[in-house]
Short mmCIF file of C-alpha atoms in Angstrom, two decimals:
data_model
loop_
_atom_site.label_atom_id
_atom_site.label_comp_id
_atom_site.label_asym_id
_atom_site.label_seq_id
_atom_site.Cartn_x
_atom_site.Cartn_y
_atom_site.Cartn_z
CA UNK A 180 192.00 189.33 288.88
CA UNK A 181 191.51 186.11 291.02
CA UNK A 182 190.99 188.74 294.42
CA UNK A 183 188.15 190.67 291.86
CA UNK A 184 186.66 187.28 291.28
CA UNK A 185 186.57 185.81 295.06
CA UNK A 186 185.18 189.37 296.17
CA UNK A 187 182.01 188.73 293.53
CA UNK A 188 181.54 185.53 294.68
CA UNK A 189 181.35 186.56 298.29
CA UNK A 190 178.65 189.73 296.80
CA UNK A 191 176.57 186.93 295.64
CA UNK A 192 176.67 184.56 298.45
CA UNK A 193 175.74 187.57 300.70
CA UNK A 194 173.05 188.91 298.37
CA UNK A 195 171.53 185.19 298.36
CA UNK A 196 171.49 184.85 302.22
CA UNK A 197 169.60 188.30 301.91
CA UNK A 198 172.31 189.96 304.23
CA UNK A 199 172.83 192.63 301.64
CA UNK A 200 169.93 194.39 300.07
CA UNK A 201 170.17 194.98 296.56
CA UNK A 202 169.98 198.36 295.10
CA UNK A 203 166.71 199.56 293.16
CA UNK A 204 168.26 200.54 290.25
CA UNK A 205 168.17 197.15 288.84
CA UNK A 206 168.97 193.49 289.78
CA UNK A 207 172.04 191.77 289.78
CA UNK A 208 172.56 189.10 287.38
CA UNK A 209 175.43 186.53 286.74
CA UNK A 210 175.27 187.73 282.88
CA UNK A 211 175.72 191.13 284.27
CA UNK A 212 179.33 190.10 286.41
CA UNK A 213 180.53 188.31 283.24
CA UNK A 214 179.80 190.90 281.17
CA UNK A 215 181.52 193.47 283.48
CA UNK A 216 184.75 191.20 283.63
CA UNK A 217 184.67 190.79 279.85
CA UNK A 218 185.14 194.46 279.36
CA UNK A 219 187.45 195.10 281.80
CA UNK A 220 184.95 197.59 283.74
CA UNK A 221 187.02 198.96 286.71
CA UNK A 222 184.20 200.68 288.32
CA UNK A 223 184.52 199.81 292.46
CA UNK A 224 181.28 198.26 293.42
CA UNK A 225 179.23 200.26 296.04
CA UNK A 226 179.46 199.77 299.69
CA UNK A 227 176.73 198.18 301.34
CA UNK A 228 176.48 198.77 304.99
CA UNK A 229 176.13 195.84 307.32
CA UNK A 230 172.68 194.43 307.99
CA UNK A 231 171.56 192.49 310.32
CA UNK A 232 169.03 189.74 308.86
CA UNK A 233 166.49 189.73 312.03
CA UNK A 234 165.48 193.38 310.34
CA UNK A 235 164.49 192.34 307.14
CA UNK A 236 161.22 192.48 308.11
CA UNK A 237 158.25 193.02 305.34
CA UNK A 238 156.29 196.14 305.32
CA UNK A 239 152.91 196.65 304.74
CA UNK A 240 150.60 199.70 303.85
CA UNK A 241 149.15 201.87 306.92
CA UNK A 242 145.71 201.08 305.98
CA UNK A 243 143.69 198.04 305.66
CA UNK A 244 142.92 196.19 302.59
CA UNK A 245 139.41 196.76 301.05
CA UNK A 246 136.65 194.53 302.16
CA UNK A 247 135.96 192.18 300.10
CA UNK A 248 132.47 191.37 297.66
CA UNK A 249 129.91 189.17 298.35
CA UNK A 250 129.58 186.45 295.09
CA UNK A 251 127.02 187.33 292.42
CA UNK A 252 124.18 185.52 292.56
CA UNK A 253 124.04 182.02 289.93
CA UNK A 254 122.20 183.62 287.01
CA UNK A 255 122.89 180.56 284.96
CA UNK A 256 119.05 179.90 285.24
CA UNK A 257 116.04 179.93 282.69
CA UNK A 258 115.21 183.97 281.74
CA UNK A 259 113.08 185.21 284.28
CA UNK A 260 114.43 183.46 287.18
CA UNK A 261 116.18 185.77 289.86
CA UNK A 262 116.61 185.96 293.62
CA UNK A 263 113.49 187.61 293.15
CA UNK A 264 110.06 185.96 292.72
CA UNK A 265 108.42 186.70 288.97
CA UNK A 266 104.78 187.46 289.74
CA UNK A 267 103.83 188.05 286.64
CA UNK A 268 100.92 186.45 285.10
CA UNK A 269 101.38 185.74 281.24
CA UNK A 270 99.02 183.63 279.96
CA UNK A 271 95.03 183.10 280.48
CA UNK A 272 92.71 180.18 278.97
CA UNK A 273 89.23 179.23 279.10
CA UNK A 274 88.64 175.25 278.74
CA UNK A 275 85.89 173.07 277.52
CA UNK A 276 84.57 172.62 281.45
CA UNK A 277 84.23 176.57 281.93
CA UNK A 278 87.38 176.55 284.52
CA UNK A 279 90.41 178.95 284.35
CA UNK A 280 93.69 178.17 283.15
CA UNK A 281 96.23 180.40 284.69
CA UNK A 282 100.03 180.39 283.55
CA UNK A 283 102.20 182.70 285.79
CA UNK A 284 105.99 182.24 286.00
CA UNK A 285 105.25 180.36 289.36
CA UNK A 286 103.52 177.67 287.41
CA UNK A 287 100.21 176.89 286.13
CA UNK A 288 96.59 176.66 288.07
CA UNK A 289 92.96 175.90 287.34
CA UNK A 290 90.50 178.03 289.27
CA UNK A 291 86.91 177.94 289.46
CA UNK A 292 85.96 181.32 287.60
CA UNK A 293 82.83 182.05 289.75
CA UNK A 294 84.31 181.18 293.33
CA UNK A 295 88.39 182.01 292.20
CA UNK A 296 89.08 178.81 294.23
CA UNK A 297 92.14 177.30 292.90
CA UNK A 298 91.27 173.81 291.72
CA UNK A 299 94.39 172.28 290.39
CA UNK A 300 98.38 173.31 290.22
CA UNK A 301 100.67 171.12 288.00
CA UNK A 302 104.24 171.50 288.63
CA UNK A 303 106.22 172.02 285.53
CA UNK A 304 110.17 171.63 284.96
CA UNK A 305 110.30 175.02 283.48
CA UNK A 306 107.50 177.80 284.84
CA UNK A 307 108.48 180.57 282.41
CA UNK A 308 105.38 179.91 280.94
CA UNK A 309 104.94 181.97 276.68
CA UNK A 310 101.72 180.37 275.85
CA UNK A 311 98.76 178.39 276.83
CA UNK A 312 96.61 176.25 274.18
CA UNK A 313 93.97 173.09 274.78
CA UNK A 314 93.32 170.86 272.04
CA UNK A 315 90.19 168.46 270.38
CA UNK A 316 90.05 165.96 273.69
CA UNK A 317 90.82 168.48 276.89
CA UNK A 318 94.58 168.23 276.65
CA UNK A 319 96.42 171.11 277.77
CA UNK A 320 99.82 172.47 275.46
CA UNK A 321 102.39 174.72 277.46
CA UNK A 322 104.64 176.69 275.80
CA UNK A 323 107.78 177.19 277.67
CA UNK A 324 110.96 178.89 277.44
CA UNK A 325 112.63 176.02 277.56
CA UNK A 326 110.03 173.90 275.10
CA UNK A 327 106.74 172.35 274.98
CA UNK A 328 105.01 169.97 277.17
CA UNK A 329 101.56 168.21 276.99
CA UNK A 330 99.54 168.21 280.41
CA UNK A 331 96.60 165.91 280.58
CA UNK A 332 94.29 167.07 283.60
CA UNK A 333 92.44 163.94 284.16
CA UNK A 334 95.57 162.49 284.93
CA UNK A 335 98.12 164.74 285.73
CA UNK A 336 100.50 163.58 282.97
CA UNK A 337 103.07 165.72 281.83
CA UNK A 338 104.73 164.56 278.45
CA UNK A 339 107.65 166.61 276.84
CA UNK A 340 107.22 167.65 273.45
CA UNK A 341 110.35 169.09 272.48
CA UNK A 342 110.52 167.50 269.46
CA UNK A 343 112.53 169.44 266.87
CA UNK A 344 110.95 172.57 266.82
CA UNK A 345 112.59 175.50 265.65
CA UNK A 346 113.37 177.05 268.39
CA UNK A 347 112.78 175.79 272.42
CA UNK A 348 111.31 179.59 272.99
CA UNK A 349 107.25 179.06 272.44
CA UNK A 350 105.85 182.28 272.32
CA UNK A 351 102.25 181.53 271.04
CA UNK A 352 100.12 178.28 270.56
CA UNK A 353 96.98 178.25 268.46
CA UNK A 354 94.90 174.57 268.02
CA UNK A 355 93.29 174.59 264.25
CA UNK A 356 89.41 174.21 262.95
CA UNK A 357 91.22 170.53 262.32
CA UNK A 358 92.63 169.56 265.93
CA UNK A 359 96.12 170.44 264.57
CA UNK A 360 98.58 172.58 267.37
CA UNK A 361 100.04 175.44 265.36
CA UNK A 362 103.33 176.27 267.80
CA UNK A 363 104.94 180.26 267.68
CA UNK A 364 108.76 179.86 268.53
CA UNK A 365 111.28 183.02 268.35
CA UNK A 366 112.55 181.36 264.89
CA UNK A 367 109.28 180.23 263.03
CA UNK A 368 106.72 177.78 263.33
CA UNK A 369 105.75 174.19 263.54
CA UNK A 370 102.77 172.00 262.95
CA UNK A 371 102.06 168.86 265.27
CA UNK A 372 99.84 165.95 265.65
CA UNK A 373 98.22 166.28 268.95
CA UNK A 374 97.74 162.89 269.59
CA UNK A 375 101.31 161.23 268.34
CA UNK A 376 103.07 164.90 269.08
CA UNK A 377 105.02 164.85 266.28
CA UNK A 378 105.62 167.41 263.98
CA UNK A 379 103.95 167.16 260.60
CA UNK A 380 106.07 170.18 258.89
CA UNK A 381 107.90 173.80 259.90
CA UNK A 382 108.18 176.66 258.44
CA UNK A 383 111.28 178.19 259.45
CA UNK A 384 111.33 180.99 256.46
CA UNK A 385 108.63 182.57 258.53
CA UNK A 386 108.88 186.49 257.23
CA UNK A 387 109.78 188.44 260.23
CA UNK A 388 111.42 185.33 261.89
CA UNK A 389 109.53 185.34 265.47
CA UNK A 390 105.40 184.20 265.72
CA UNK A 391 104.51 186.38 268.35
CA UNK A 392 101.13 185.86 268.13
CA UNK A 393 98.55 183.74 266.27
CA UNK A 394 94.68 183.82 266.38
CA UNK A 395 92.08 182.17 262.88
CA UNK A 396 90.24 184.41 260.55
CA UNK A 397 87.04 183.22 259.60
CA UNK A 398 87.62 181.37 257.13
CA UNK A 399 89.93 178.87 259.44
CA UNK A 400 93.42 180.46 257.89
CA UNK A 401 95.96 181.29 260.77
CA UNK A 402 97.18 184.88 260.72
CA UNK A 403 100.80 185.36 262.59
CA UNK A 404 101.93 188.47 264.30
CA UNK A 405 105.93 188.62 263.77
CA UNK A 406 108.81 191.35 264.33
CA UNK A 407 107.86 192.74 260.76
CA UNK A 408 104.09 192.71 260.12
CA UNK A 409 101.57 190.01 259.41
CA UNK A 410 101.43 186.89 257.44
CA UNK A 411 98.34 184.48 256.75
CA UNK A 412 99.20 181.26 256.45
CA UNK A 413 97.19 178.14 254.65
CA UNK A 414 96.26 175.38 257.89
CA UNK A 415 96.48 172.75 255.16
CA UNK A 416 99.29 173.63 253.55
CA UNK A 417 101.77 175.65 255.81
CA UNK A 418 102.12 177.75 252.88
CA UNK A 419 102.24 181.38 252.93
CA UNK A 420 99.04 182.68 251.74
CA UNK A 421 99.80 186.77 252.34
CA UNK A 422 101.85 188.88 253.76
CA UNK A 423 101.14 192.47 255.08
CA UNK A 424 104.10 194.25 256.41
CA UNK A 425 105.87 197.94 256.23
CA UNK A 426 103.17 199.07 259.19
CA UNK A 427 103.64 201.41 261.58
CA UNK A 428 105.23 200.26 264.56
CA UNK A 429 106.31 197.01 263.05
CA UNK A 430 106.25 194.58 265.56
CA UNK A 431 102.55 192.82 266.12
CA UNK A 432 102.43 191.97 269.55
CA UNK A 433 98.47 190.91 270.06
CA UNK A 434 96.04 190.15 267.47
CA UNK A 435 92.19 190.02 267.59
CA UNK A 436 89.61 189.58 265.12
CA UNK A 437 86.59 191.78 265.67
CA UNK A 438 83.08 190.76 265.27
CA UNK A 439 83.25 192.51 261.42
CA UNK A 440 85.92 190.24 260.63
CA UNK A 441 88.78 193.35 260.75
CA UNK A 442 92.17 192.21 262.05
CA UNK A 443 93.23 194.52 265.17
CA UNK A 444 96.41 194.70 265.55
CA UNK A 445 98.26 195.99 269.10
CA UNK A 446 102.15 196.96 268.43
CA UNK A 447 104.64 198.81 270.68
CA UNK A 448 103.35 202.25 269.31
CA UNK A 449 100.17 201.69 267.99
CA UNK A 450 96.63 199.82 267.88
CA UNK A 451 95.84 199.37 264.12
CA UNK A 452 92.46 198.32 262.26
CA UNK A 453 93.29 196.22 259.01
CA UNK A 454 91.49 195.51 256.62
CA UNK A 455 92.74 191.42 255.71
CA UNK A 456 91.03 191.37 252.14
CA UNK A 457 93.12 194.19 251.37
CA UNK A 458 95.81 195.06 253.47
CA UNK A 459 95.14 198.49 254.44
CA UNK A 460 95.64 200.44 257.46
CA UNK A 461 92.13 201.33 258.27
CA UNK A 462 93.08 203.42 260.95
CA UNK A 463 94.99 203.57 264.30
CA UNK A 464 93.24 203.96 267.25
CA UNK A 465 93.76 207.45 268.72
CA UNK A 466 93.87 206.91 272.20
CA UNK A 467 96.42 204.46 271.69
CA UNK A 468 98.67 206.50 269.69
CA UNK A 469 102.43 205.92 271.17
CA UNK A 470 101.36 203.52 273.99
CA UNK A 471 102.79 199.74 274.01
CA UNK A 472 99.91 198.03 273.37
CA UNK A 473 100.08 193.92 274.78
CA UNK A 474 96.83 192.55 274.88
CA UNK A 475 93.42 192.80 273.07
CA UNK A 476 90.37 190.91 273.36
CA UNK A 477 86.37 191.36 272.00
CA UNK A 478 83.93 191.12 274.63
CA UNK A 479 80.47 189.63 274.30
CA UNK A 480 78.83 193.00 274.48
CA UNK A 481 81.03 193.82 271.30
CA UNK A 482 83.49 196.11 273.35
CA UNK A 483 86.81 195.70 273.35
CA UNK A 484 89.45 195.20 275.88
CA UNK A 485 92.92 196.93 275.04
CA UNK A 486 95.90 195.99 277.87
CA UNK A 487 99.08 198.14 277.66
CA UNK A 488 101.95 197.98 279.36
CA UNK A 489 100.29 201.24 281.61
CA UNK A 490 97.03 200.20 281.70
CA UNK A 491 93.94 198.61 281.10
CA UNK A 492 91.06 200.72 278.35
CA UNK A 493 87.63 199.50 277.31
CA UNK A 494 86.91 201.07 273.87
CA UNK A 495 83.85 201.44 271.40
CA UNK A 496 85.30 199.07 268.44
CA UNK A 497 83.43 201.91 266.24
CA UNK A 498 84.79 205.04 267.12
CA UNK A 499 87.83 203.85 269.50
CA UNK A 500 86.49 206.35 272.01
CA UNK A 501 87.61 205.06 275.49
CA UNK A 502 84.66 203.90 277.71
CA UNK A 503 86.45 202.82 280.73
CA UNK A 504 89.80 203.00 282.28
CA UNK A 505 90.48 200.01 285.04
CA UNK A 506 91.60 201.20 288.38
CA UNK A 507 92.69 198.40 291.12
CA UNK A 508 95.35 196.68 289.01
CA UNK A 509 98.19 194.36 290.68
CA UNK A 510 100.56 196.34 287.90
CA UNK A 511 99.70 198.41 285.05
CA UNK A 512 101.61 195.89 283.26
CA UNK A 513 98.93 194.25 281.55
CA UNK A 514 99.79 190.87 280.01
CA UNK A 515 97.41 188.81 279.01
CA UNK A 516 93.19 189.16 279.03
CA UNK A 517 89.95 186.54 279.55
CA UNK A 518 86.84 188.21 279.31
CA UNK A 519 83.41 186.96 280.12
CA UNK A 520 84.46 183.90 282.28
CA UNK A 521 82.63 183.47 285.37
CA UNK A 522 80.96 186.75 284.49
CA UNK A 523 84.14 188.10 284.61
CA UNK A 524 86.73 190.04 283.03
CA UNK A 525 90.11 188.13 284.01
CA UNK A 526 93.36 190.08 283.97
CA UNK A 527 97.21 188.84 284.38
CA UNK A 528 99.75 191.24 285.06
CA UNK A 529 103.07 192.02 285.53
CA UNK A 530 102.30 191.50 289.78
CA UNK A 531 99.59 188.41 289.54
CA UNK A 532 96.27 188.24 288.41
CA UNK A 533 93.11 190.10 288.57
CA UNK A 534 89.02 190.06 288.28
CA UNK A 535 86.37 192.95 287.18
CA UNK A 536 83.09 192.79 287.70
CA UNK A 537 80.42 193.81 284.62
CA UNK A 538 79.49 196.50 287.60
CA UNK A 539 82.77 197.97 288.64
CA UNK A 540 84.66 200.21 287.44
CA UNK A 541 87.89 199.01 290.17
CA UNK A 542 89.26 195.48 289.82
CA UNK A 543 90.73 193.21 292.64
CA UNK A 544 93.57 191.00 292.60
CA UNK A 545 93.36 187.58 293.29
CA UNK A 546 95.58 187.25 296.43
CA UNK A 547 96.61 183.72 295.78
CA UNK A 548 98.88 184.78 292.47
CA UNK A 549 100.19 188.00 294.02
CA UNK A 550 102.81 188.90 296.28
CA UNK A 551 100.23 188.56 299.43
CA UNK A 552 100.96 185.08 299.01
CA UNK A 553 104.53 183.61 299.11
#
């Protein structure tokens, strides 16, 4: 018994000077010896031949290991912002002077309408620009992705106005008959001072959660495009005054009011005449029957301007026959429209921004907000 023991202890000292390989079928353990004394095992233990320890070299596969990947890119950013530049043009606004507000997701300009010479750039924290409003005194509002800020252009000034809004995400901005700044956020809406920027009340129980859109009756009321119809809403109050909803399509994207006082309403599938009074479908506009529908303005010539996501279409309001379809677009993408500025018909895309001419029936990018220009 005491040779048996003497001969394991010389195994293990081998096996941990690695002069003895061990075999594959499992590893050698000091539970496993005792174990094999304790029940008297008289199997011999296997010869191991003798190895020299200079050829207990590793091996390695034949072939190389696989290259390896560059990082990802930090995508930690705001949405929108990417290796790649975002061209797109989202938002356009006439102001008291005339000029040309232009919010892209490069930032926001002032151009000169007639000439298209840039006059101003402010430089903003956050250029994801949703929506562009001016109030009572020339003040400029910029919805963000990231929240609201207050630009005054006399001075350059930028104030942030995040307040406590519902949500950081302005989509839409709308300033009252009374000076008031209605502000559109992906979960409801708020009402703020313009000159203290503080909000007066919100309305978070906003049916169909997300003001995509905003734009006054006549009567002064605000009317709200959301994710499931439309709702009018009292300016004094911030109470819900109506609510139209089961349409087809759903979602209200764009809203204009014609001339008639008839809500027209552009959704992903559809561009719908309602009736406010009532509620009622009046009709959807044929040639804009399953087309994404994103932008819709009345010129002064009492036409209207209908921008979808493959296209720009000038329509008869009357019988929604289509009277022109724009050529000469940075994208078909069309975003956001300005009509009769500078004798103009102003365009922002999904590649930068655009002009027509009363005349034309081709429009030309402005160079400055496209790729052309770095």
């Amino acid at each position: 018994m005491e040779l048996r023991r003497q001969h394991h202890k010389l195994l293990l000292t081998l096996i941990s000077l690695g002069l003895i390989a061990v075999p594959s079928i499992g590893v050698v353990t000091m539970t496993d010896i005792a174990r094999a004394d304790k029940v008297g095992t008289s199997v011999p233990p296997e010869k191991t031949p003798d190895v020299d320890s200079s050829e207990l070299t590793p091996t390695y596969p034949a072939t190389p290991p696989p290259p390896g990947r560059d990082p990802l890119p930090d995508e930690r950013g705001f949405p929108g912002r990417s290796p790649e530049t975002d061209y797109r043009v989202s938002n356009l606004l006439k102001d008291f002077t005339g000029n040309l507000w232009v919010g892209s997701w490069r930032g926001l300009s002032r151009i000169n309408p007639n000439t298209g010479n840039i006059l101003a750039r402010v430089s903003l924290p956050n250029v994801a620009i949703g929506a562009l409003a001016e109030d009572k005194v020339g003040r400029l509002w910029v919805g963000t992705y990231e929240g609201l800020k207050r630009v005054d252009p006399r001075t350059g000034k930028i104030t942030a106005q995040n307040l406590f809004l519902p949500s950081k995400r302005v989509l839409s901005l709308l300033v009252d008959n009374r000076g008031y700044v209605w502000t559109g956020t992906d979960n409801g809406l708020a009402l703020i001072s313009p000159d203290q920027g503080l909000i007066m009340t919100t309305l978070q129980n906003l049916p169909g959660v997300s003001a995509n859109t905003m734009t006054l009756d006549n009567e002064g009321q605000l009317w709200v495009g959301t994710l499931d119809g439309l709702v009018r809403v009292n300016t004094a109050s911030a109470l819900i005054m109506k609510r139209i909803n089961q349409l087809p399509g759903t979602t209200v994207q764009t809203l204009a009011f014609s001339p008639e006082g008839l809500i027209w309403a552009g959704m992903p599938n559809h561009l719908l005449v309602i009736n406010p009074k009532t509620g009622a479908v009046l009709r959807s506009v044929t040639p804009l029957r399953g087309r994404n529908v994103t932008a819709v303005r009345f010129a002064q010539d009492g036409s209207v301007w209908v921008g979808t996501d493959n296209g720009l279409l000038r329509l008869n309001p009357h019988t929604g026959a289509v009277l022109d379809e724009v050529a000469g677009l940075p994208s078909s993408r069309v975003l956001a429209l300005e009509p009769d500025i500078g004798n103009k018909l102003w365009i922002g895309t999904g590649e930068g921004l655009a002009w027509l001419m009363p005349t034309k029936d081709s429009a030309s990018p402005h160079l400055a907000f496209g790729r052309a220009v770095k």
